[in-house]
Short mmCIF file of C-alpha atoms in Angstrom, two decimals:
data_model
loop_
_atom_site.label_atom_id
_atom_site.label_comp_id
_atom_site.label_asym_id
_atom_site.label_seq_id
_atom_site.Cartn_x
_atom_site.Cartn_y
_atom_site.Cartn_z
CA MET A 191 178.51 5.47 -104.84
CA PRO A 192 179.71 1.77 -103.59
CA LYS A 193 177.31 -1.36 -105.19
CA ASN A 194 176.74 -4.38 -105.24
CA THR A 195 176.42 -6.28 -108.89
CA ALA A 196 176.43 -9.86 -109.79
CA SER A 197 177.82 -10.54 -113.73
CA LEU A 198 178.83 -13.17 -115.83
CA SER A 199 181.74 -12.81 -116.71
CA VAL A 200 183.78 -16.03 -118.66
CA GLY A 201 181.68 -19.09 -120.11
CA ARG A 202 180.07 -20.27 -116.40
CA LEU A 203 181.20 -17.68 -113.33
CA LEU A 204 178.90 -15.60 -112.26
CA GLU A 205 180.71 -12.76 -110.04
CA VAL A 206 179.06 -10.53 -107.89
CA ARG A 207 180.23 -7.87 -106.23
CA ALA A 208 179.02 -6.24 -102.74
CA ASP A 209 180.65 -3.47 -102.14
CA ALA A 210 177.42 -1.50 -100.72
CA GLY A 211 176.89 -4.65 -98.26
CA TYR A 212 173.19 -5.55 -97.13
CA ARG A 213 171.81 -3.57 -94.96
CA THR A 214 167.87 -4.53 -95.34
CA PRO A 215 166.26 -7.71 -96.04
CA ALA A 216 164.67 -5.95 -99.33
CA ASP A 217 168.93 -5.57 -100.53
CA VAL A 218 168.96 -8.82 -100.27
CA ASP A 219 166.73 -9.55 -102.94
CA ALA A 220 167.74 -7.10 -105.12
CA ILE A 221 171.47 -8.75 -105.14
CA PHE A 222 169.70 -12.80 -105.79
CA SER A 223 167.66 -10.83 -108.37
CA GLU A 224 169.62 -9.72 -110.51
CA ILE A 225 171.92 -13.48 -109.89
CA GLY A 226 168.54 -14.60 -111.48
CA ARG A 227 168.66 -12.23 -113.56
CA GLU A 228 172.55 -13.47 -115.01
CA ALA A 229 172.23 -17.02 -114.60
CA ALA A 230 168.89 -16.67 -116.25
CA LYS A 231 171.46 -15.87 -119.93
CA LEU A 232 172.22 -19.80 -119.43
CA GLY A 233 169.36 -20.87 -120.38
CA PRO A 234 167.22 -22.87 -117.78
CA ASN A 235 169.26 -26.22 -117.07
CA ALA A 236 172.55 -24.41 -117.28
CA HIS A 237 174.40 -24.75 -113.83
CA HIS A 238 176.60 -22.10 -113.50
CA VAL A 239 179.99 -21.43 -110.38
CA THR A 240 179.27 -18.26 -108.17
CA VAL A 241 182.54 -16.11 -106.87
CA VAL A 242 181.64 -13.39 -104.34
CA ASP A 243 183.95 -10.68 -103.71
CA TRP A 244 183.69 -9.42 -100.26
CA ARG A 245 186.53 -6.77 -99.59
CA HIS A 246 184.56 -4.21 -99.58
CA CYS A 247 181.50 -5.69 -98.06
CA PRO A 248 180.45 -3.61 -94.73
CA VAL A 249 179.18 -5.11 -91.92
CA MET A 250 175.50 -5.90 -91.73
CA SER A 251 172.98 -5.63 -89.94
CA PRO A 252 171.70 -9.15 -88.44
CA GLU A 253 168.27 -8.49 -90.93
CA ALA A 254 170.08 -9.40 -93.44
CA ASP A 255 172.86 -11.31 -92.59
CA ALA A 256 170.17 -13.82 -91.38
CA HIS A 257 168.51 -13.42 -94.82
CA LEU A 258 171.32 -14.30 -96.50
CA LEU A 259 171.71 -17.35 -95.25
CA LYS A 260 168.60 -18.11 -95.59
CA LYS A 261 168.41 -17.93 -99.23
CA ILE A 262 171.94 -18.67 -99.64
CA ALA A 263 171.11 -22.69 -98.05
CA SER A 264 167.46 -21.94 -100.57
CA VAL A 265 170.55 -22.92 -103.71
CA ASN A 266 172.60 -24.71 -102.52
#
């Protein structure tokens, strides 16, 4: 079963895989929680680079899309 994941792989590179997609705002919140847990491993003031692999991501619902946009804009 496809799954969305976030992991620190090399140094400060945080890799996100969006294989399950985002059907609800709760799905978006779940991946942002996972991203936060991974980023916290670097320390409170450490910067990181995030890359997302969207290749297998199914089409998102309009609600999830709007929530994802809001979440991304809040951290950039």
